[in-house]
PDB file of C-alpha atoms in Angstrom:
ATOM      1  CA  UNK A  12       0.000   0.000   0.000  1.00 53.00           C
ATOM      2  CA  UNK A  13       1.745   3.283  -0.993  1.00 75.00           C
ATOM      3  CA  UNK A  14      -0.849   5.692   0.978  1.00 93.00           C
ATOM      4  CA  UNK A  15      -0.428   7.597   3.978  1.00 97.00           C
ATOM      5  CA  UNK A  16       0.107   5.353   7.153  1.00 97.00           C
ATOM      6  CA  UNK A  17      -0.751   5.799  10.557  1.00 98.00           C
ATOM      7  CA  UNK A  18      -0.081   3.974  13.942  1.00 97.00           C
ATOM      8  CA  UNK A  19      -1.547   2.934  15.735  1.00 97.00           C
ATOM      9  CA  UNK A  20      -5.234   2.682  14.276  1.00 97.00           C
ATOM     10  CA  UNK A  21      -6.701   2.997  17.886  1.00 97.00           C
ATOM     11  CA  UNK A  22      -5.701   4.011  21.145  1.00 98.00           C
ATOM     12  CA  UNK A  23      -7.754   3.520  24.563  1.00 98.00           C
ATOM     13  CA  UNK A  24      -5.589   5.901  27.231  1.00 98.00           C
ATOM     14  CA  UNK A  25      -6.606   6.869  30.724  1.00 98.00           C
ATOM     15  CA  UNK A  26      -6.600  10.469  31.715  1.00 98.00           C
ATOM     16  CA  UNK A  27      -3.755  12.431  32.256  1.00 97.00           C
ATOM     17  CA  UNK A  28      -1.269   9.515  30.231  1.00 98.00           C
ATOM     18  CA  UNK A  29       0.805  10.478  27.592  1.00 98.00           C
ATOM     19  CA  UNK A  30       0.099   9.385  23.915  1.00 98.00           C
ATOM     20  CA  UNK A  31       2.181   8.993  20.272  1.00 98.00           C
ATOM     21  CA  UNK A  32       0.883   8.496  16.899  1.00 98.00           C
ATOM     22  CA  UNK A  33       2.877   7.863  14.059  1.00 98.00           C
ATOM     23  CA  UNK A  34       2.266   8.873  10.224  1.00 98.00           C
ATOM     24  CA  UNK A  35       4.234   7.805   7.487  1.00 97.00           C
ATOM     25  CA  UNK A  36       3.107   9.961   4.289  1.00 96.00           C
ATOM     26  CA  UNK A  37       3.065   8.800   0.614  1.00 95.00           C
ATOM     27  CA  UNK A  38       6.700   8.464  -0.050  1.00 92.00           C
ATOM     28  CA  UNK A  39       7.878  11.536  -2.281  1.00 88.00           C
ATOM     29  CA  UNK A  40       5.652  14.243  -0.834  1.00 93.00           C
ATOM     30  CA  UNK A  41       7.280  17.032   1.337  1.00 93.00           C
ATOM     31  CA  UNK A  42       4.231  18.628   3.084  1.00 94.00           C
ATOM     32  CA  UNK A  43       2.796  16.457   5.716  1.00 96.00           C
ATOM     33  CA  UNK A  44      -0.397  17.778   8.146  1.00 96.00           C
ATOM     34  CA  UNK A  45      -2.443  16.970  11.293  1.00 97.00           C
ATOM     35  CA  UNK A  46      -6.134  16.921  11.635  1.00 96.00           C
ATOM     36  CA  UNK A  47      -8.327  16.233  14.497  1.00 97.00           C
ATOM     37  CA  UNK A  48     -11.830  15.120  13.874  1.00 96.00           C
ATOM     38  CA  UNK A  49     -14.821  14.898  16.264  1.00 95.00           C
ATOM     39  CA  UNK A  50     -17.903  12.828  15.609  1.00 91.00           C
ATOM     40  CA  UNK A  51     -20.279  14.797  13.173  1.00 89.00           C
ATOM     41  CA  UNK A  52     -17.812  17.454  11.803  1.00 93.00           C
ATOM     42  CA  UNK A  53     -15.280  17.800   9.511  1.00 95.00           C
ATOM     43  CA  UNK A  54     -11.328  17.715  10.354  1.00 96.00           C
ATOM     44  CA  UNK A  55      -9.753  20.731  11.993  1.00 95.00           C
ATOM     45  CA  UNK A  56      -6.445  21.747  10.824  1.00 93.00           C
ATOM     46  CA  UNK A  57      -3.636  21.144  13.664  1.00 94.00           C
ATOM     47  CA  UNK A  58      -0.418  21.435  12.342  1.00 94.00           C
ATOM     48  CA  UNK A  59       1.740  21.700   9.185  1.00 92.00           C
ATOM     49  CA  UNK A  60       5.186  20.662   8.071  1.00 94.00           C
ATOM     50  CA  UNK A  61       6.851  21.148   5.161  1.00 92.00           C
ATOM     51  CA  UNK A  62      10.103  18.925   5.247  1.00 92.00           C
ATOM     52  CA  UNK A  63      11.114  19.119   8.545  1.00 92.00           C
ATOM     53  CA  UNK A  64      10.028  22.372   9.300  1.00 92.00           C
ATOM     54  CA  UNK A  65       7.054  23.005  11.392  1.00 91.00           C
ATOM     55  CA  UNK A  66       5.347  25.927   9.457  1.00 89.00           C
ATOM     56  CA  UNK A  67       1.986  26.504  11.146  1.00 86.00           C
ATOM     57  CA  UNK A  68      -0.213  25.589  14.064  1.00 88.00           C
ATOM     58  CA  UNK A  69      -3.548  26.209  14.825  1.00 88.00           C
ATOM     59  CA  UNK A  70      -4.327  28.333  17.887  1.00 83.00           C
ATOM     60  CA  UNK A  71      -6.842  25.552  18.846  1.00 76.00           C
ATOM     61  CA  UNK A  72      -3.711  23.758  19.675  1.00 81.00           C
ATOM     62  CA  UNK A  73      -2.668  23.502  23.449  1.00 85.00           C
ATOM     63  CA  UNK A  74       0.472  23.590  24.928  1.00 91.00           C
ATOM     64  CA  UNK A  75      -0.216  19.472  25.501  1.00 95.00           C
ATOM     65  CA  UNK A  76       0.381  19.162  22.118  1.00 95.00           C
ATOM     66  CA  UNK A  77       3.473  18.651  19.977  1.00 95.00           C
ATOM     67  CA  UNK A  78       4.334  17.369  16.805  1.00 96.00           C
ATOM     68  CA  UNK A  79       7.736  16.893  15.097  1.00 95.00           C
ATOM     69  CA  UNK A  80       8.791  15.372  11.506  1.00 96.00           C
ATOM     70  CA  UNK A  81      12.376  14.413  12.451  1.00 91.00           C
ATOM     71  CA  UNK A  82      14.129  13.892   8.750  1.00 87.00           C
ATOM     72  CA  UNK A  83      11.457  15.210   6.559  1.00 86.00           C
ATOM     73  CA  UNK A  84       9.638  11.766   6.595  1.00 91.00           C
ATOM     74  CA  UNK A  85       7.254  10.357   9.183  1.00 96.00           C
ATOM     75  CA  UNK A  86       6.085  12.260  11.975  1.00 97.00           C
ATOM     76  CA  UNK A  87       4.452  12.064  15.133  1.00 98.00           C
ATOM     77  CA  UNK A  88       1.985  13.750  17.074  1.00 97.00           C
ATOM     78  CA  UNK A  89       2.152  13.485  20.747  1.00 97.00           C
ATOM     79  CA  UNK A  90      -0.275  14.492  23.165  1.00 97.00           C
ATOM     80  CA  UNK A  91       0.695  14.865  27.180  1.00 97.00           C
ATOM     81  CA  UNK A  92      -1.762  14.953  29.827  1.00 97.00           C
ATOM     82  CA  UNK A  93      -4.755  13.539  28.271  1.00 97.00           C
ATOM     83  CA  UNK A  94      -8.089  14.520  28.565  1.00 96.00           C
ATOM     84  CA  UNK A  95     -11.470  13.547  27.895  1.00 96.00           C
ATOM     85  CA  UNK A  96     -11.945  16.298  25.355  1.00 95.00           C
ATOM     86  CA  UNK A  97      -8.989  14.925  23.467  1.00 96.00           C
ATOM     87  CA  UNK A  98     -11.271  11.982  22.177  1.00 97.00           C
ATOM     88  CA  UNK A  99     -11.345  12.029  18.353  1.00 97.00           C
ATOM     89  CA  UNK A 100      -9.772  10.742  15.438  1.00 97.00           C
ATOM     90  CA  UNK A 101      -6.429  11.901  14.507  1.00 98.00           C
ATOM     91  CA  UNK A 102      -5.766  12.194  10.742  1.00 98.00           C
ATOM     92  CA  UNK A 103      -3.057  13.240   9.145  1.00 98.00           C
ATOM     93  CA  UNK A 104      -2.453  14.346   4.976  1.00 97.00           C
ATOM     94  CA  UNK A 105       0.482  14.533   2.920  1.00 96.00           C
ATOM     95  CA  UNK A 106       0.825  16.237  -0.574  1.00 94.00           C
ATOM     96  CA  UNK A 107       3.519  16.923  -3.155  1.00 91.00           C
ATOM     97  CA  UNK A 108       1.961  20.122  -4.123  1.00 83.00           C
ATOM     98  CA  UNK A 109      -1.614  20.701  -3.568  1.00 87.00           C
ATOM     99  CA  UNK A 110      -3.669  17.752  -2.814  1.00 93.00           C
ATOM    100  CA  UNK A 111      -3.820  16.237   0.222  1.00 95.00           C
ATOM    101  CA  UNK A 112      -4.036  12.768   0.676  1.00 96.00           C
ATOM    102  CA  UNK A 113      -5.512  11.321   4.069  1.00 97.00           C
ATOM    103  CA  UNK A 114      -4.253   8.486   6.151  1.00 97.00           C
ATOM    104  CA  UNK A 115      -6.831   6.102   7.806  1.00 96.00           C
ATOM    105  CA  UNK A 116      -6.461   8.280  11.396  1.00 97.00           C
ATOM    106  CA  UNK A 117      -5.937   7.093  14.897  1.00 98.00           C
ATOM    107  CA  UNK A 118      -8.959   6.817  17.046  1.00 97.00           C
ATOM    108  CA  UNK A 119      -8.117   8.103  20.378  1.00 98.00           C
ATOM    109  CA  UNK A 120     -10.477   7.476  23.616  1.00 98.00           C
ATOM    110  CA  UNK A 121      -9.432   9.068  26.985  1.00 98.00           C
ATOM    111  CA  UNK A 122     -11.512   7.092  29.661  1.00 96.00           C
TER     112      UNK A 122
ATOM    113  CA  UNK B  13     -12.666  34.200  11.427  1.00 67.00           C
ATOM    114  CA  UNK B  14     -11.775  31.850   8.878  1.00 80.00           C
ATOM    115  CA  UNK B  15     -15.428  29.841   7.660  1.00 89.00           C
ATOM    116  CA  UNK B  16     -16.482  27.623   5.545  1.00 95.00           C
ATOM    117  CA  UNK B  17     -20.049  26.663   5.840  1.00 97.00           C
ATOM    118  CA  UNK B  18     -22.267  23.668   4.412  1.00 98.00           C
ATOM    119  CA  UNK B  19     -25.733  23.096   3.375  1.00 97.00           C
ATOM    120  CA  UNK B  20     -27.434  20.654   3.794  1.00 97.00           C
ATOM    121  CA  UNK B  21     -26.549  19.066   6.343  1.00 97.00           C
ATOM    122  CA  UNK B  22     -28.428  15.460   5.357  1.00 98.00           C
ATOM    123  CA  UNK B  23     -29.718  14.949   1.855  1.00 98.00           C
ATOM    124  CA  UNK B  24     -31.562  12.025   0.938  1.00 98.00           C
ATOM    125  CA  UNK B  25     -32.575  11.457  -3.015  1.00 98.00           C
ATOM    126  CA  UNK B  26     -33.551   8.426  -5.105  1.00 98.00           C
ATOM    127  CA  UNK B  27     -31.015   7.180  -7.251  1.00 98.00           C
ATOM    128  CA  UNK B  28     -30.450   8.531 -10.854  1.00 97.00           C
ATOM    129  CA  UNK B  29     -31.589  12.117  -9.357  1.00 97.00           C
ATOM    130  CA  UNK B  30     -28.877  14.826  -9.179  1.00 98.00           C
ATOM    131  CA  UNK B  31     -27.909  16.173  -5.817  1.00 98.00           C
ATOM    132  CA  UNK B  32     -26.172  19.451  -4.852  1.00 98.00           C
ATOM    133  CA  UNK B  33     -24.096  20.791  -1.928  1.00 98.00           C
ATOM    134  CA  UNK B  34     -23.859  24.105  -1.194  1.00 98.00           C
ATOM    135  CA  UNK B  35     -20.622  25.730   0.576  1.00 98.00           C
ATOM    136  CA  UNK B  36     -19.544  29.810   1.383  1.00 97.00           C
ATOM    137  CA  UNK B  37     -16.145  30.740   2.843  1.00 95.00           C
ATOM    138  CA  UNK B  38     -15.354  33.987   4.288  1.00 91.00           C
ATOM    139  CA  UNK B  39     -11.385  34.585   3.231  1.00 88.00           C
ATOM    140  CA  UNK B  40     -11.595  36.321   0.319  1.00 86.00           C
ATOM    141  CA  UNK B  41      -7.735  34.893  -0.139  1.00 86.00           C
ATOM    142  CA  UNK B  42      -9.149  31.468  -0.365  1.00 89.00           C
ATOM    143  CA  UNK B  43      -7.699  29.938  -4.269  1.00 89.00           C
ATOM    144  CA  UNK B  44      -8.133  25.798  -3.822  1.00 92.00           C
ATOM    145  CA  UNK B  45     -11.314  24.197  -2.908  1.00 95.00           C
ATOM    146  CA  UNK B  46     -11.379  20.447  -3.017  1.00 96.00           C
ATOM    147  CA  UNK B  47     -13.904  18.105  -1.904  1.00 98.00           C
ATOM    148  CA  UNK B  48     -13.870  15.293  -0.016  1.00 98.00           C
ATOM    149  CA  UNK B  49     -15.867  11.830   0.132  1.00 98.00           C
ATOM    150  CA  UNK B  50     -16.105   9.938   3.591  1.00 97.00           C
ATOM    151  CA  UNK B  51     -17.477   6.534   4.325  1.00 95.00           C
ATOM    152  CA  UNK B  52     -18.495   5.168   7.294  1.00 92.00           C
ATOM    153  CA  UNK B  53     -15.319   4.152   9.276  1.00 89.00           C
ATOM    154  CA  UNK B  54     -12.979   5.512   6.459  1.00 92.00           C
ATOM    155  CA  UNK B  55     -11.019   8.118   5.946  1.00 95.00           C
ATOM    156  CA  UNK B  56     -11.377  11.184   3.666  1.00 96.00           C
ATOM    157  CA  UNK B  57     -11.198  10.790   0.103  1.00 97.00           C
ATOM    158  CA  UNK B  58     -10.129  13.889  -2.233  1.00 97.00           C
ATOM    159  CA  UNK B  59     -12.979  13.424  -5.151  1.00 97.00           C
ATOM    160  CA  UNK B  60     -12.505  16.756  -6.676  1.00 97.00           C
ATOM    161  CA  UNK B  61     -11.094  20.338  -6.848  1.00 96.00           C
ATOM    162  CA  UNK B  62     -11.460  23.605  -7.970  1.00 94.00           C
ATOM    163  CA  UNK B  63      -8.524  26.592  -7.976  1.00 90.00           C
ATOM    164  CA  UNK B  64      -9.499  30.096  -8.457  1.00 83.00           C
ATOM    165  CA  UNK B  65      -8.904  30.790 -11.526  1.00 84.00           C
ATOM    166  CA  UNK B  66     -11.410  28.027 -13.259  1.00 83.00           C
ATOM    167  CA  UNK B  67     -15.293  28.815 -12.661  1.00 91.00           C
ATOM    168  CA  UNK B  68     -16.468  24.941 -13.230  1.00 95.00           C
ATOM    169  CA  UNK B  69     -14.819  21.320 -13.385  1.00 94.00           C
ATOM    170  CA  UNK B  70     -15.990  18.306 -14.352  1.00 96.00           C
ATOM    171  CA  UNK B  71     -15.224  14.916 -14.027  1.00 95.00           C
ATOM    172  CA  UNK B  72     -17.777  12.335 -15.136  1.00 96.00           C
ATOM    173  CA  UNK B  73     -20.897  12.323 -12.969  1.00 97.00           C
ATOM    174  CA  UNK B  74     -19.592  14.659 -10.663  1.00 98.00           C
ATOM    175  CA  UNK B  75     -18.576  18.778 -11.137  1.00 98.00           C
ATOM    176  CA  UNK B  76     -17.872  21.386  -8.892  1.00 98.00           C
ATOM    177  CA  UNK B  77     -18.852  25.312  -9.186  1.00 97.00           C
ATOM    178  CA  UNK B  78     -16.997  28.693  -8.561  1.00 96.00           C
ATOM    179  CA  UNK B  79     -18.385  32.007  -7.908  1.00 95.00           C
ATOM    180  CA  UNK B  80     -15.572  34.025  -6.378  1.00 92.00           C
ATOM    181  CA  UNK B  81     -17.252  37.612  -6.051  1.00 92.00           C
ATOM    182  CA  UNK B  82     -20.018  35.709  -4.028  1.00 94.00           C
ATOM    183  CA  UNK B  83     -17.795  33.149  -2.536  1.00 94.00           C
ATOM    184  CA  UNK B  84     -19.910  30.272  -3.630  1.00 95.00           C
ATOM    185  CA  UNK B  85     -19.039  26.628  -4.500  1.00 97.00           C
ATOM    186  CA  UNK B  86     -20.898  23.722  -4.877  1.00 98.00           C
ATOM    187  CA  UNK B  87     -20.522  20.204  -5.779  1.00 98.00           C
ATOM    188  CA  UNK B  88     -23.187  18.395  -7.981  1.00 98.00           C
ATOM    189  CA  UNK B  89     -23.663  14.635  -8.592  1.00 98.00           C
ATOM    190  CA  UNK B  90     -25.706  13.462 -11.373  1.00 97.00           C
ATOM    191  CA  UNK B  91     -27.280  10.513 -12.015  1.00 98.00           C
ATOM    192  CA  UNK B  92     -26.630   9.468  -8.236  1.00 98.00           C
ATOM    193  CA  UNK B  93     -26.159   5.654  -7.125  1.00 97.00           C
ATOM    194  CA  UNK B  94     -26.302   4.141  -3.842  1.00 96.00           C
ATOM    195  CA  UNK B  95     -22.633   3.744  -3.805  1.00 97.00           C
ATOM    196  CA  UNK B  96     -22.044   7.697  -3.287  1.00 98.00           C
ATOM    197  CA  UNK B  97     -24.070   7.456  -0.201  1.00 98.00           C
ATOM    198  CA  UNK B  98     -21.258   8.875   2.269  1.00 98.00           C
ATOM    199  CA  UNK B  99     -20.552  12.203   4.319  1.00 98.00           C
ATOM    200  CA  UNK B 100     -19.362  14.775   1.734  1.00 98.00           C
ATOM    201  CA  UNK B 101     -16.570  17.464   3.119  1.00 98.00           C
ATOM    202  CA  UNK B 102     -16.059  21.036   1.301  1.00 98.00           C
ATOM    203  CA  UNK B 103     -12.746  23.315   2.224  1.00 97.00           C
ATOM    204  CA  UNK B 104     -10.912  26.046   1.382  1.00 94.00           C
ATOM    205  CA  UNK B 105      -7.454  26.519   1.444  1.00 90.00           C
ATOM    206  CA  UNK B 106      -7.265  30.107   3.522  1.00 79.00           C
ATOM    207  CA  UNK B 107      -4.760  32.875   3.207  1.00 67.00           C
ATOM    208  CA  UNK B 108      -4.163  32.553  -0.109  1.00 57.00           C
ATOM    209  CA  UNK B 109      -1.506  29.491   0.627  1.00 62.00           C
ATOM    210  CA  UNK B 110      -1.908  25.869  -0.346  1.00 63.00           C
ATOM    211  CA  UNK B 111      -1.537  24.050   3.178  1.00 78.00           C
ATOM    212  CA  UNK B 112      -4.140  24.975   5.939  1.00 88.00           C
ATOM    213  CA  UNK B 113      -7.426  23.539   4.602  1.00 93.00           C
ATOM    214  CA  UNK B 114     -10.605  24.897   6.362  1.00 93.00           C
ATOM    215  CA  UNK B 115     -13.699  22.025   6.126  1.00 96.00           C
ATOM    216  CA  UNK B 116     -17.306  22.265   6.233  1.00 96.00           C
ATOM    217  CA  UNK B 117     -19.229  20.184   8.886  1.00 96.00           C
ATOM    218  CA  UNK B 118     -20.244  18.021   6.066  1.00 97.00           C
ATOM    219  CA  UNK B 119     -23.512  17.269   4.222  1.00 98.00           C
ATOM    220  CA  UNK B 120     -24.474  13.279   4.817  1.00 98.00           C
ATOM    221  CA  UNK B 121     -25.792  12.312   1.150  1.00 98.00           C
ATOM    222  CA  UNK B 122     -28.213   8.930   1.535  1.00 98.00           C
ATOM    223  CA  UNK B 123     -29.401   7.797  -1.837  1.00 98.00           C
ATOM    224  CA  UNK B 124     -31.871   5.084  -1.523  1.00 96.00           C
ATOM    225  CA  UNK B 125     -32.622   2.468  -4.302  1.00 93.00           C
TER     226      UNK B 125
END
């Protein structure tokens, strides 16, 4: 399969753990982004990188959040001190250019 | 703020009718709008896309619409089949950029046999 990848596809956490996902993106695009999506809406941008570089993120996103794309390949989204309002799925997109492609997403339940 | 809003939210026509989805965004910067398919338990699919300086695309049964000055675009499925039953997603690309995509909350198209 030569789509976008993530890991894992779901993720049961308690409240106040720490959590990783991993994306890998199609394999020649540079731009690489992070979604959240809630039950009944659409995705909500998070975060953008193009190579390496981390070149926007949303205000929506808390200091609990971070995100880093090491060698210009996969990244990963981590998320400290869960909460229950950080249920969703996680999605992330790559693109060469303009279209972006999603990955599956990571369904994440804080109990 | 940035917007991008959807109507309807549920549409439900028999197949081999056309449907149509409505969407406005507020940044007049906006220049890519794609649109996105979503089955249950799936993720996003990119079916189409529009850039600012075309006013329509096609691509078989399905085309999508472009009225800058009013901010407008639509998507419109013809000759539907119960296949494109699914949650359809519009966005716009804000600030005149390609990367930060700004979605609707998604029209949920049901097309019954």
């Amino acid at each position: 399969d030569t789509g976008v990848s993530q890991d894992p596809r779901h993720k049961i956490t308690k409240r106040g753990q720490n959590v990783t996902f991993r994306c890998d993106p199609i394999s020649e695009h540079n731009r690489l982004y992070w979604y959240r999506q809630t039950l009944g809406q659409g995705p909500e941008f998070l975060t953008y990188f193009q190579n390496e570089a981390q070149l926007e993120k949303s205000r929506l996103l808390s200091d609990r959040f971070s995100a880093e794309r090491p060698k210009g390949s996969f990244s990963t989204l981590e998320i400290q001190r869960t909460e229950q309002g950080d249920s969703a799925m996680y999605l992330c997109a790559s693109s060469f250019e303009v279209e972006q492609f999603f990955g599956p997403g990571t369904r994440l339940t804080v109990l | 703020g940035e917007n991008v809003e959807q109507h309807p939210s549920t549409l439900s026509v028999q197949e081999g009718d056309s449907a149509v989805i409505k969407c406005t965004y507020s940044d007049s910067a906006s220049n890519y709008f794609p649109w996105y398919k979503q089955e249950l338990g799936k993720r996003p699919q990119l079916i189409i896309d529009i850039r600012s300086n075309v006013g329509e695309k096609k691509d078989q049964r399905i085309a999508v619409t472009l009225n800058k000055t009013a901010k407008h675009f639509s998507l419109h499925i013809t000759e539907t089949q119960p296949e494109d039953s699914a949650v359809y997603f519009c966005a716009a690309c804000i600030s005149g950029g390609y990367n930060k995509l700004i979605f609707g909350a998604g029209t949920r198209l049901a097309v019954h046999p």
